[in-house]
Short mmCIF file of C-alpha atoms in Angstrom, two decimals:
data_model
loop_
_atom_site.label_atom_id
_atom_site.label_comp_id
_atom_site.label_asym_id
_atom_site.label_seq_id
_atom_site.Cartn_x
_atom_site.Cartn_y
_atom_site.Cartn_z
CA GLN A 1 3.60 -14.98 -6.93
CA VAL A 2 3.61 -17.57 -4.13
CA VAL A 3 4.66 -16.52 -0.62
CA ALA A 4 5.16 -19.25 1.97
CA LYS A 5 3.44 -18.48 5.26
CA THR A 6 6.53 -19.65 7.10
CA THR A 7 8.16 -16.43 5.88
CA LEU A 8 5.30 -14.32 7.28
CA GLU A 9 5.61 -15.21 10.94
CA LYS A 10 7.17 -11.87 11.85
CA GLU A 11 5.04 -8.76 12.02
CA ARG A 12 7.38 -6.87 9.70
CA ALA A 13 7.06 -9.53 6.99
CA ARG A 14 3.27 -9.53 7.28
CA ALA A 15 3.16 -5.75 7.04
CA LYS A 16 5.43 -5.85 4.00
CA ILE A 17 3.28 -8.23 1.96
CA LEU A 18 0.12 -6.40 2.99
CA THR A 19 1.64 -3.15 1.73
CA GLU A 20 2.66 -4.80 -1.53
CA ILE A 21 -0.84 -6.16 -2.09
CA ARG A 22 -2.55 -2.93 -1.11
CA ILE A 23 -0.39 -0.79 -3.39
CA HIS A 24 -0.32 -3.11 -6.41
CA ARG A 25 -4.06 -3.72 -6.23
CA SER A 26 -4.75 0.03 -6.23
CA VAL A 27 -2.85 0.66 -9.49
CA ARG A 28 -4.60 0.47 -12.85
CA ASN A 29 -2.40 1.44 -15.77
CA ALA A 30 -1.68 -0.09 -19.16
CA HIS A 31 2.03 -0.23 -18.36
CA VAL A 32 1.76 -1.74 -14.90
CA VAL A 33 1.43 -5.51 -14.59
CA ARG A 34 -2.22 -6.04 -13.73
CA PHE A 35 -3.08 -7.29 -10.25
CA ALA A 36 -5.92 -9.83 -10.53
CA ARG A 37 -6.56 -11.14 -7.02
CA CYS A 38 -4.97 -12.64 -3.93
CA PHE A 39 -5.95 -15.70 -1.94
CA GLU A 40 -4.40 -18.23 0.39
CA ASP A 41 -4.41 -21.75 1.73
CA ALA A 42 -2.88 -23.28 4.83
CA ALA A 43 0.65 -23.08 3.44
CA ASN A 44 0.92 -20.06 1.13
CA VAL A 45 -0.39 -16.67 0.12
CA TYR A 46 -0.97 -16.41 -3.63
CA ILE A 47 -0.94 -13.23 -5.70
CA LEU A 48 -2.42 -13.73 -9.15
CA MET A 49 -1.22 -11.24 -11.76
CA GLU A 50 -1.27 -10.64 -15.49
CA LEU A 51 0.73 -13.27 -17.34
CA CYS A 52 3.86 -11.77 -18.91
CA SER A 53 5.53 -14.69 -20.62
CA ASN A 54 7.78 -12.91 -23.11
CA LYS A 55 10.80 -12.09 -20.93
CA THR A 56 11.85 -8.88 -19.20
CA LEU A 57 13.69 -5.81 -20.40
CA ALA A 58 16.86 -7.30 -18.89
CA ASP A 59 16.54 -10.28 -21.23
CA VAL A 60 16.17 -7.92 -24.20
CA VAL A 61 19.35 -6.03 -23.23
CA LYS A 62 21.23 -9.28 -22.62
CA GLN A 63 20.31 -10.64 -26.05
CA ARG A 64 20.58 -7.43 -28.05
CA GLY A 65 23.22 -5.44 -26.24
CA LYS A 66 22.83 -1.69 -26.69
CA LEU A 67 19.71 -0.44 -28.44
CA THR A 68 19.19 2.45 -30.82
CA ALA A 69 17.81 5.72 -29.50
CA LYS A 70 14.50 5.01 -31.24
CA GLU A 71 14.18 1.59 -29.59
CA ALA A 72 15.21 2.90 -26.19
CA ALA A 73 12.76 5.80 -26.46
CA CYS A 74 9.93 3.38 -27.18
CA TYR A 75 10.56 1.49 -23.95
CA LEU A 76 11.24 4.61 -21.89
CA ARG A 77 7.97 6.24 -22.94
CA GLU A 78 6.00 3.34 -21.50
CA ILE A 79 8.11 3.16 -18.34
CA VAL A 80 7.82 6.91 -17.73
CA SER A 81 4.05 6.78 -18.32
CA ALA A 82 3.69 4.12 -15.63
CA VAL A 83 5.96 5.90 -13.15
CA ALA A 84 4.07 9.17 -13.66
CA HIS A 85 0.87 7.30 -12.80
CA LEU A 86 2.48 5.91 -9.65
CA HIS A 87 3.84 9.26 -8.52
CA ALA A 88 0.44 10.87 -9.06
CA ALA A 89 -0.88 8.38 -6.51
CA ARG A 90 2.02 9.18 -4.13
CA ILE A 91 3.56 5.77 -4.79
CA ILE A 92 7.34 5.29 -5.03
CA HIS A 93 8.33 2.02 -6.65
CA ARG A 94 11.88 1.95 -5.20
CA ASP A 95 12.94 -1.11 -7.15
CA LEU A 96 12.78 -0.06 -10.79
CA LYS A 97 15.24 -2.09 -12.81
CA ALA A 98 15.41 -3.79 -16.18
CA ARG A 99 14.32 -7.10 -14.63
CA SER A 100 11.18 -5.58 -13.10
CA ILE A 101 10.08 -4.29 -16.52
CA HIS A 102 8.12 -7.19 -17.93
CA TRP A 103 7.50 -7.76 -21.62
CA SER A 104 3.92 -8.80 -22.22
CA PRO A 105 2.47 -10.84 -25.11
CA TYR A 106 0.76 -7.65 -26.33
CA ASP A 107 3.90 -5.78 -27.43
CA ARG A 108 4.15 -3.49 -24.45
CA VAL A 109 6.12 -3.35 -21.23
CA GLY A 110 4.65 -3.41 -17.76
CA ILE A 111 6.18 -2.52 -14.40
CA GLY A 112 5.92 -5.24 -11.76
CA ASP A 113 7.63 -6.27 -8.52
CA PHE A 114 5.99 -3.96 -5.97
CA GLY A 115 7.61 -5.65 -2.97
CA LEU A 116 9.57 -2.52 -2.00
CA ALA A 117 7.00 0.07 -3.06
CA CYS A 118 5.66 2.58 -0.57
CA ARG A 119 2.95 5.22 -0.52
CA LEU A 120 3.69 8.64 0.95
CA ASP A 121 1.28 10.32 3.33
CA ASP A 122 2.13 13.65 1.68
CA ASP A 123 4.66 14.94 -0.84
CA ALA A 124 6.95 16.30 1.88
CA GLN A 125 7.44 12.91 3.53
CA ARG A 126 10.82 11.19 3.22
CA LYS A 127 11.65 7.51 3.67
CA THR A 128 14.89 6.23 5.21
CA THR A 129 14.72 2.48 4.56
CA ILE A 130 17.74 1.13 2.69
CA CYS A 131 16.28 -1.02 -0.07
CA GLY A 132 16.54 -1.75 -3.76
CA THR A 133 18.75 -3.59 -6.24
CA PRO A 134 22.48 -2.73 -5.98
CA ASN A 135 23.05 -1.49 -9.55
CA TYR A 136 19.97 0.76 -9.41
CA ILE A 137 20.02 2.21 -5.87
CA ALA A 138 20.18 6.00 -5.58
CA PRO A 139 22.87 7.50 -3.31
CA GLU A 140 20.32 9.00 -0.90
CA VAL A 141 18.88 5.52 -0.34
CA LEU A 142 22.33 4.23 0.62
CA ALA A 143 22.58 7.05 3.18
CA GLY A 144 19.61 5.59 5.05
CA SER A 145 18.68 7.31 8.31
CA LYS A 146 21.98 9.21 8.26
CA GLY A 147 20.79 11.27 5.32
CA ALA A 148 17.76 13.42 4.61
CA GLY A 149 15.71 10.48 3.37
CA HIS A 150 14.44 9.72 -0.11
CA SER A 151 11.32 10.32 -2.19
CA TYR A 152 10.16 10.26 -5.83
CA GLU A 153 13.64 11.15 -7.07
CA VAL A 154 14.87 7.59 -6.48
CA ASP A 155 12.61 6.37 -9.30
CA VAL A 156 14.00 9.06 -11.60
CA TRP A 157 17.51 7.85 -10.73
CA SER A 158 16.50 4.29 -11.63
CA ILE A 159 15.08 5.49 -14.94
CA GLY A 160 18.47 7.05 -15.67
CA VAL A 161 20.17 3.72 -14.94
CA ILE A 162 17.70 1.90 -17.19
CA ALA A 163 18.23 4.44 -19.98
CA TYR A 164 22.00 3.97 -19.70
CA ALA A 165 21.62 0.18 -19.81
CA LEU A 166 19.44 0.41 -22.92
CA LEU A 167 21.77 2.75 -24.81
CA VAL A 168 25.11 1.33 -23.63
CA GLY A 169 24.28 -2.30 -22.90
CA THR A 170 25.26 -2.50 -19.21
CA PRO A 171 24.29 -0.57 -16.05
CA PRO A 172 26.56 2.43 -15.38
CA PHE A 173 27.82 1.42 -11.91
CA GLN A 174 28.05 -2.34 -12.37
CA THR A 175 31.04 -4.15 -10.83
CA SER A 176 31.69 -7.69 -9.63
CA ASP A 177 31.50 -6.56 -6.00
CA VAL A 178 28.46 -4.99 -4.33
CA HIS A 179 30.53 -2.75 -2.07
CA ALA A 180 32.51 -1.49 -5.05
CA THR A 181 29.24 -0.77 -6.84
CA TYR A 182 27.97 1.23 -3.85
CA LYS A 183 31.25 3.15 -3.76
CA ARG A 184 30.87 4.11 -7.42
CA ILE A 185 27.26 5.17 -6.84
CA ARG A 186 28.25 7.42 -3.92
CA ALA A 187 31.06 8.91 -6.01
CA ASN A 188 28.82 9.19 -9.08
CA ALA A 189 31.61 7.42 -10.99
CA TYR A 190 30.44 6.37 -14.43
CA GLU A 191 31.37 7.25 -17.98
CA PHE A 192 29.96 7.04 -21.47
CA PRO A 193 31.77 4.89 -24.02
CA SER A 194 31.97 6.28 -27.52
CA VAL A 195 28.98 4.16 -28.52
CA GLY A 196 26.79 5.53 -25.75
CA GLU A 197 25.38 8.53 -27.60
CA ASP A 198 22.86 7.66 -30.30
CA GLY A 199 21.52 10.90 -31.64
CA GLY A 200 18.61 11.39 -29.30
CA GLY A 201 20.18 13.36 -26.47
CA GLY A 202 20.46 10.21 -24.39
CA THR A 203 23.59 11.27 -22.51
CA ASP A 204 21.91 14.52 -21.46
CA LEU A 205 18.88 12.73 -20.02
CA ILE A 206 21.06 10.17 -18.25
CA ARG A 207 23.33 12.83 -16.69
CA ARG A 208 20.31 14.74 -15.42
CA CYS A 209 18.62 11.64 -13.99
CA LEU A 210 21.86 10.49 -12.34
CA ALA A 211 22.57 13.81 -10.65
CA PRO A 212 24.06 13.05 -7.20
CA LYS A 213 21.69 15.43 -5.41
CA PRO A 214 17.99 14.50 -5.64
CA GLU A 215 16.92 18.12 -5.97
CA ASP A 216 19.02 18.43 -9.14
CA ARG A 217 17.19 15.64 -10.92
CA PRO A 218 14.24 16.32 -13.23
CA SER A 219 10.70 15.51 -12.18
CA ILE A 220 8.96 12.67 -13.96
CA ALA A 221 7.07 15.24 -16.04
CA GLU A 222 10.36 16.83 -17.09
CA VAL A 223 11.73 13.41 -18.02
CA ALA A 224 8.64 12.88 -20.18
CA SER A 225 9.28 16.14 -22.03
CA HIS A 226 12.91 15.32 -22.83
CA PRO A 227 13.76 15.12 -26.57
CA LEU A 228 14.96 11.51 -26.24
CA LEU A 229 11.43 10.31 -25.49
CA ARG A 230 10.17 11.92 -28.69
CA VAL A 231 12.57 10.07 -30.95
CA GLY A 232 10.32 8.15 -33.33
CA ALA A 233 7.21 9.76 -31.83
CA ALA A 234 7.46 13.51 -32.29
CA GLY A 235 3.97 14.27 -31.05
CA TRP A 236 4.10 12.05 -27.97
CA LYS A 237 3.31 13.50 -24.59
CA ILE A 238 2.53 11.94 -21.28
CA ALA A 239 -1.12 11.49 -20.39
CA THR A 240 -2.47 13.77 -17.70
CA PRO A 241 -2.11 11.77 -14.48
CA PRO A 242 -5.06 11.49 -12.09
CA PRO A 243 -5.18 13.98 -9.20
CA LYS A 244 -3.21 13.03 -6.13
CA PRO A 245 -5.19 11.43 -3.31
CA PRO A 246 -5.90 13.44 -0.16
CA VAL A 247 -3.38 13.29 2.63
CA ARG A 248 -3.91 10.08 4.56
CA ALA A 249 -4.00 9.79 8.31
CA LYS A 250 -1.32 7.51 9.72
CA ALA A 251 -3.80 6.22 12.28
CA ALA A 252 -5.83 4.67 9.48
CA ASP A 253 -2.82 2.66 8.36
CA ASP A 254 -2.11 1.52 11.90
CA GLU A 255 -5.71 0.45 12.31
CA ARG A 256 -5.60 -1.57 9.07
CA LYS A 257 -2.36 -3.27 10.14
CA THR A 258 -3.83 -4.14 13.54
CA LYS A 259 -6.93 -5.54 11.87
CA TYR A 260 -4.80 -7.54 9.46
CA ASP A 261 -2.73 -9.03 12.30
CA ALA A 262 -5.87 -10.10 14.12
CA VAL A 263 -7.36 -11.67 11.03
CA PHE A 264 -4.10 -13.31 10.03
CA GLU A 265 -3.88 -15.17 13.35
CA GLU A 266 -7.34 -16.71 13.00
CA LYS A 267 -7.72 -20.37 12.20
CA LYS A 268 -7.49 -20.74 8.40
CA ARG A 269 -10.09 -22.64 6.45
CA SER A 270 -9.90 -24.22 3.02
CA LEU A 271 -10.05 -21.81 0.08
CA ALA A 272 -11.33 -24.23 -2.55
CA ALA A 273 -13.83 -21.73 -3.92
CA GLU A 274 -11.17 -19.01 -4.12
CA LYS A 275 -8.74 -21.33 -5.91
CA ALA A 276 -11.38 -22.20 -8.48
CA ALA A 277 -12.08 -18.51 -9.05
CA ALA A 278 -8.38 -17.82 -9.44
CA GLU A 279 -8.19 -19.90 -12.61
CA ASN A 280 -9.23 -16.88 -14.75
CA SER A 281 -12.65 -17.01 -13.11
CA LEU A 282 -13.27 -20.40 -14.70
CA ARG A 283 -15.68 -21.98 -12.27
CA PRO A 284 -16.35 -25.68 -12.75
CA SER A 285 -20.03 -26.28 -12.14
CA PRO A 286 -21.34 -28.74 -9.56
CA PRO A 287 -21.36 -31.42 -8.32
CA ARG A 288 -18.99 -29.94 -5.82
CA THR A 289 -17.29 -31.52 -2.84
CA ASP A 290 -18.86 -29.40 -0.11
CA PRO A 291 -16.38 -26.52 -0.11
CA PRO A 292 -16.30 -24.71 3.23
CA ARG A 293 -16.99 -21.01 3.24
CA ALA A 294 -14.11 -19.13 1.60
CA GLU A 295 -12.30 -16.87 4.00
CA ALA A 296 -9.98 -14.51 2.16
CA THR A 297 -8.22 -13.10 5.17
CA LEU A 298 -6.06 -10.69 3.23
CA ARG A 299 -9.10 -9.12 1.66
CA ARG A 300 -10.88 -8.74 4.98
CA ALA A 301 -7.96 -6.68 6.16
CA GLU A 302 -9.06 -3.91 3.81
CA GLU A 303 -12.76 -4.60 3.44
CA ALA A 304 -13.72 -0.99 3.83
CA SER A 305 -11.52 0.24 0.98
CA ARG A 306 -12.52 -2.63 -1.31
CA GLU A 307 -16.24 -2.03 -0.85
CA ALA A 308 -16.08 1.22 -2.77
CA LEU A 309 -14.24 -0.44 -5.65
CA ARG A 310 -16.65 -3.36 -5.72
CA ARG A 311 -19.71 -1.15 -5.76
CA SER A 312 -18.22 0.95 -8.51
CA ARG A 313 -17.62 -2.12 -10.66
CA GLU A 314 -21.09 -3.48 -9.96
CA THR A 315 -22.66 -0.17 -10.90
CA GLU A 316 -20.63 0.02 -14.11
CA ARG A 317 -21.48 -3.54 -15.08
CA ALA A 318 -25.18 -2.97 -14.36
CA ARG A 319 -25.05 0.19 -16.47
CA ARG A 320 -23.57 -1.72 -19.40
CA VAL A 321 -26.11 -4.49 -19.09
CA ALA A 322 -28.98 -2.03 -19.03
CA ALA A 323 -27.58 -0.07 -21.97
CA GLN A 324 -27.33 -3.12 -24.22
CA THR A 325 -30.90 -4.36 -24.10
CA ALA A 326 -32.68 -2.26 -21.54
CA THR A 327 -36.29 -3.04 -22.40
CA GLU A 328 -35.73 -6.74 -22.97
CA THR A 329 -33.70 -7.19 -19.82
CA ALA A 330 -36.19 -5.28 -17.74
CA THR A 331 -39.05 -7.40 -19.04
CA THR A 332 -37.29 -10.68 -18.28
CA ALA A 333 -36.04 -9.48 -14.91
CA ALA A 334 -39.49 -8.24 -13.97
CA ARG A 335 -41.06 -11.56 -14.93
CA ALA A 336 -38.52 -13.54 -12.95
CA ALA A 337 -38.69 -11.28 -9.91
CA ALA A 338 -42.47 -11.33 -9.99
CA ALA A 339 -42.47 -15.11 -10.23
CA ILE A 340 -40.30 -15.35 -7.14
CA ALA A 341 -42.31 -12.80 -5.21
CA THR A 342 -45.72 -14.30 -5.92
CA CYS A 343 -44.81 -17.98 -5.60
CA VAL A 344 -42.57 -18.07 -2.56
CA SER A 345 -45.47 -18.59 -0.15
CA GLU A 346 -47.90 -20.61 -2.31
CA ASN A 347 -48.80 -24.25 -1.67
CA THR A 348 -49.83 -25.53 -5.09
CA VAL A 349 -47.44 -27.35 -7.41
CA SER A 350 -47.35 -28.45 -11.02
CA GLU A 351 -46.61 -32.15 -11.39
CA ASN A 352 -44.55 -32.15 -14.60
CA ILE A 353 -41.85 -29.50 -14.49
CA VAL A 354 -40.11 -29.05 -17.84
CA PHE A 355 -37.18 -26.69 -17.37
CA PRO A 356 -35.76 -25.00 -20.50
CA PRO A 357 -32.73 -27.14 -21.45
CA LEU A 358 -30.13 -24.39 -21.77
CA TRP A 359 -27.57 -23.17 -19.27
CA VAL A 360 -23.96 -22.00 -18.99
CA THR A 361 -21.58 -24.85 -18.16
CA ARG A 362 -18.22 -23.03 -18.24
CA TRP A 363 -17.01 -19.48 -18.64
CA VAL A 364 -13.90 -17.36 -18.40
CA ASP A 365 -13.91 -13.67 -17.46
CA TYR A 366 -11.23 -11.79 -19.42
CA THR A 367 -12.95 -8.41 -19.45
CA SER A 368 -9.67 -6.80 -18.47
CA LYS A 369 -8.71 -7.21 -22.15
CA TYR A 370 -11.38 -8.64 -24.40
CA GLY A 371 -14.59 -9.88 -22.79
CA LEU A 372 -16.36 -12.91 -21.37
CA GLY A 373 -16.29 -16.31 -23.07
CA TYR A 374 -18.70 -19.12 -22.26
CA VAL A 375 -19.96 -22.56 -23.24
CA LEU A 376 -23.64 -23.53 -23.19
CA SER A 377 -25.06 -26.93 -22.36
CA ASP A 378 -25.79 -27.66 -26.04
CA GLY A 379 -22.13 -27.13 -27.01
CA THR A 380 -22.54 -23.56 -28.27
CA PHE A 381 -19.56 -21.27 -27.68
CA GLY A 382 -19.97 -17.53 -27.27
CA VAL A 383 -18.07 -14.35 -26.44
CA MET A 384 -19.46 -11.06 -25.15
CA PHE A 385 -16.81 -8.51 -26.13
CA ASN A 386 -16.04 -5.38 -24.16
CA ASP A 387 -17.39 -3.20 -26.99
CA ALA A 388 -20.88 -4.68 -26.32
CA THR A 389 -20.80 -6.89 -29.44
CA LYS A 390 -21.44 -10.62 -29.25
CA MET A 391 -20.24 -13.59 -31.27
CA VAL A 392 -21.69 -17.09 -31.10
CA GLN A 393 -20.45 -20.32 -32.67
CA SER A 394 -22.49 -23.49 -32.78
CA PRO A 395 -20.87 -26.93 -32.50
CA ASP A 396 -21.21 -27.28 -36.31
CA ASP A 397 -19.05 -24.14 -36.87
CA THR A 398 -21.91 -21.74 -37.65
CA TRP A 399 -21.21 -18.18 -36.58
CA THR A 400 -23.68 -15.44 -35.66
CA ASP A 401 -24.03 -12.23 -33.76
CA GLY A 402 -26.78 -13.88 -31.75
CA ALA A 403 -29.56 -11.78 -33.23
CA ALA A 404 -31.22 -13.82 -35.96
CA THR A 405 -30.81 -16.43 -38.65
CA SER A 406 -29.85 -13.80 -41.21
CA ALA A 407 -26.69 -13.12 -39.25
CA ALA A 408 -25.56 -16.75 -39.17
CA THR A 409 -22.73 -17.79 -41.45
CA SER A 410 -20.08 -20.46 -41.76
CA SER A 411 -16.55 -19.37 -40.89
CA PRO A 412 -15.14 -19.39 -44.49
CA SER A 413 -17.54 -16.57 -45.50
CA LEU A 414 -17.15 -14.29 -42.51
CA PRO A 415 -17.66 -10.57 -43.23
CA GLU A 416 -14.59 -8.38 -43.51
CA GLY A 417 -13.39 -6.77 -40.31
CA LEU A 418 -14.29 -9.69 -38.08
CA GLU A 419 -11.01 -11.57 -38.43
CA LYS A 420 -9.65 -10.31 -35.10
CA LYS A 421 -12.79 -11.22 -33.20
CA VAL A 422 -12.94 -14.62 -34.85
CA LYS A 423 -9.35 -15.20 -33.78
CA LEU A 424 -10.17 -14.16 -30.22
CA MET A 425 -13.24 -16.36 -30.30
CA ARG A 426 -11.11 -19.35 -31.25
CA HIS A 427 -8.70 -18.59 -28.42
CA PHE A 428 -11.60 -18.47 -25.96
CA ARG A 429 -12.95 -21.73 -27.37
CA GLY A 430 -9.56 -23.42 -27.16
CA TYR A 431 -9.14 -22.39 -23.55
CA LEU A 432 -12.62 -23.50 -22.53
CA THR A 433 -12.24 -26.79 -24.39
CA GLN A 434 -8.98 -27.53 -22.60
CA ALA A 435 -10.63 -26.68 -19.30
CA ARG A 436 -13.43 -29.17 -19.92
CA SER A 437 -11.60 -31.87 -17.98
CA ALA A 438 -11.85 -29.72 -14.87
CA VAL A 439 -15.65 -30.00 -14.95
CA ALA A 440 -17.09 -33.21 -13.60
CA ARG A 441 -20.42 -32.79 -15.34
CA ALA A 442 -22.90 -30.12 -16.37
CA SER A 443 -24.30 -27.84 -13.71
CA TYR A 444 -27.85 -28.91 -14.48
CA ALA A 445 -28.87 -32.10 -16.24
CA PRO A 446 -32.50 -32.41 -17.44
CA ASP A 447 -34.33 -35.67 -17.12
CA VAL A 448 -33.95 -38.19 -19.91
CA ALA A 449 -37.60 -37.70 -20.67
CA ASN A 450 -36.84 -34.14 -21.62
CA SER A 451 -33.83 -34.93 -23.82
CA SER A 452 -35.87 -34.37 -26.95
CA SER A 453 -36.25 -30.79 -25.85
CA ILE A 454 -32.53 -30.31 -26.32
CA ALA A 455 -32.72 -31.50 -29.90
CA ARG A 456 -35.62 -29.18 -30.56
CA ALA A 457 -33.76 -26.30 -28.92
CA SER A 458 -30.86 -26.73 -31.32
CA LYS A 459 -33.24 -26.18 -34.23
CA THR A 460 -34.52 -22.80 -33.08
CA PRO A 461 -34.33 -19.98 -35.68
CA TYR A 462 -31.29 -18.48 -33.94
CA LEU A 463 -28.28 -19.73 -32.06
CA PRO A 464 -28.82 -19.78 -28.29
CA HIS A 465 -26.56 -17.39 -26.43
CA VAL A 466 -26.03 -15.27 -23.35
CA LYS A 467 -27.90 -11.98 -23.75
CA ASN A 468 -26.47 -10.20 -20.71
CA TRP A 469 -24.38 -10.89 -17.67
CA LEU A 470 -23.56 -9.18 -14.43
CA ARG A 471 -20.99 -9.79 -11.72
CA THR A 472 -21.96 -8.71 -8.22
CA LYS A 473 -20.21 -8.92 -4.88
CA HIS A 474 -21.50 -12.43 -4.21
CA ALA A 475 -22.29 -14.01 -7.58
CA ILE A 476 -22.26 -13.91 -11.36
CA LEU A 477 -25.60 -13.69 -13.18
CA PHE A 478 -26.36 -14.75 -16.76
CA ARG A 479 -29.49 -13.89 -18.70
CA LEU A 480 -29.87 -16.37 -21.60
CA SER A 481 -31.66 -15.96 -24.90
CA ASN A 482 -34.35 -18.42 -23.76
CA ARG A 483 -35.03 -16.06 -20.82
CA THR A 484 -33.47 -18.37 -18.26
CA ILE A 485 -31.73 -16.58 -15.42
CA GLN A 486 -28.66 -18.39 -14.09
CA VAL A 487 -26.87 -17.29 -10.94
CA ASN A 488 -23.64 -18.91 -9.73
CA PHE A 489 -22.63 -17.87 -6.23
CA GLN A 490 -19.09 -17.59 -4.94
CA ASP A 491 -19.73 -20.26 -2.31
CA GLY A 492 -20.35 -22.85 -5.05
CA SER A 493 -24.15 -22.87 -5.00
CA GLU A 494 -26.20 -22.20 -8.13
CA VAL A 495 -29.72 -21.11 -9.06
CA LEU A 496 -31.40 -21.55 -12.46
CA LEU A 497 -34.66 -19.66 -12.78
CA SER A 498 -37.27 -19.76 -15.55
CA SER A 499 -40.32 -17.51 -15.43
CA GLU A 500 -41.87 -19.38 -18.35
CA ALA A 501 -41.53 -22.79 -16.68
CA ALA A 502 -42.27 -21.22 -13.28
CA ALA A 503 -39.50 -23.39 -11.88
CA THR A 504 -36.06 -23.19 -10.37
CA VAL A 505 -33.14 -25.58 -10.15
CA PHE A 506 -31.09 -25.15 -6.99
CA THR A 507 -27.67 -26.69 -6.40
CA SER A 508 -26.39 -26.34 -2.86
CA LYS A 509 -22.80 -25.84 -1.75
CA SER A 510 -22.53 -29.56 -1.13
CA GLY A 511 -23.66 -30.40 -4.68
CA ALA A 512 -27.20 -31.52 -3.78
CA ARG A 513 -29.49 -30.56 -6.65
CA GLY A 514 -33.24 -30.24 -6.89
CA THR A 515 -35.84 -28.91 -9.34
CA HIS A 516 -38.74 -27.08 -7.72
CA ALA A 517 -41.88 -25.38 -8.93
CA LEU A 518 -41.91 -21.76 -7.85
CA ALA A 519 -45.48 -22.37 -6.74
CA LYS A 520 -44.25 -24.67 -3.98
CA LEU A 521 -40.75 -24.12 -2.75
CA PRO A 522 -39.31 -26.31 0.00
CA ALA A 523 -38.64 -24.80 3.41
CA ASP A 524 -34.94 -24.63 2.67
CA PRO A 525 -33.44 -21.45 4.16
CA GLU A 526 -30.40 -21.66 1.85
CA LEU A 527 -32.59 -21.75 -1.26
CA LEU A 528 -34.94 -19.03 -0.01
CA ARG A 529 -32.05 -16.77 0.95
CA ARG A 530 -30.51 -17.08 -2.51
CA LEU A 531 -33.82 -16.54 -4.28
CA LYS A 532 -34.30 -13.41 -2.21
CA TYR A 533 -30.87 -12.20 -3.30
CA VAL A 534 -31.64 -12.96 -6.96
CA LYS A 535 -34.93 -11.10 -6.64
CA GLU A 536 -33.17 -8.02 -5.24
CA VAL A 537 -30.60 -8.03 -8.05
CA LEU A 538 -33.32 -8.40 -10.69
CA HIS A 539 -35.30 -5.54 -9.17
CA GLN A 540 -32.18 -3.36 -9.38
CA LEU A 541 -31.81 -4.24 -13.05
CA VAL A 542 -35.45 -3.35 -13.70
CA HIS A 543 -35.09 0.04 -12.03
CA ARG A 544 -31.79 0.85 -13.79
CA ALA A 545 -33.22 -0.12 -17.18
#
């Protein structure tokens, strides 16, 4: 979603997009379009979301016409599951319609379009804003401030309209004139054609959801228990929603809005680093063109709330890393941290530094679904799946789990049960291969004198691979099978660290690169600050292991 900043000059418009971002970002549900990140440049605000390329529910209805009760129930179960999750978080969508139900490539539907969504301070609160899509607006919304206000029941009304559209083929109040449509909604004037009922009690659910008075409509839990939603899935029941959040203080919202306004008016800088991260976290390695410090102003508006989420993710990632190879990771991390600690103030240097010729050149983080894919400097492709398994493919199409030679095999003789992962691996490889043109050259290039080391490395008794990885607030860290530690920072700088070679390769934000013995580091505050950060992260890994 791209929002031009020329449309955000008014305070109301800025508050609206901030609310949309804040609400959508807080929702995590399989049937809600996933919010990935937001960033901006001088002209626009960008909201990056899950790609849903296979049409919307409106397109399905337009092509198919009315659906069977079994088909409609399948869609409604997923919609109701998502709405129940929203209501449990005191969120009202307020714009549910067939066109906001997106059809993903993974055979499921996902609710999107949170531009009109709101979060209640408590369950007794009522909203009076007139908003929504004409065919789907509830009568109490049309009443605006003249009525008693609206709440969760407006989403139930919209579900009734969607159910009618699925079973009949058109929305119940649709006319060629908006005012005529509103008149029919206020009068509750709709009817069922003879083809409307399809054996699942659909008309009963629709009549209950489209009750003129909000208090007469079923709750979302009651909708979920209706017989129509069990057509084709007799044992289905809605998942227990998370507990509702505590009542929020309005002053906190006002404070966040004030902070956002102040930040929004600051002079904007280039967001080159943020744009690069937005491409599915595919970060082209240096040389870089001196990107200024990224300043995600929208994020700073809610820094306090995001810190908790960030720390939670970092803790979870660190826990997974430690669980996979705790002893091995701790040993390597301890060696690297010790090397930094003992060498940072020494004055002796080794003349011939030979850095292990293996590093990550490109990667893509798709842990929201499958895992992390990467390419090494020797052409090896690998994937670390979310179930903690690994798959590695050499340039000559040899496959392995990364453990030993005995696990290596050519693709025609792959063991049974790996077909899905092999397919995913090939998708990762295809994406990373296509993205190669975005990378000017490798992040670290060894001297020509050391090029024979690369050939020798390719003949090791196992395929090189990433053993572990960790994403922190400021960087992404890779631990390679040759015990190299690689850290790529969000500002574009990079550190490669080898305890065995007692050396580090540092690439600055401007793309300047240097190889240094840990025994004699230059008096570069940028390098020393990053090494200190790496040391702290490695110490945390050692303690958690």
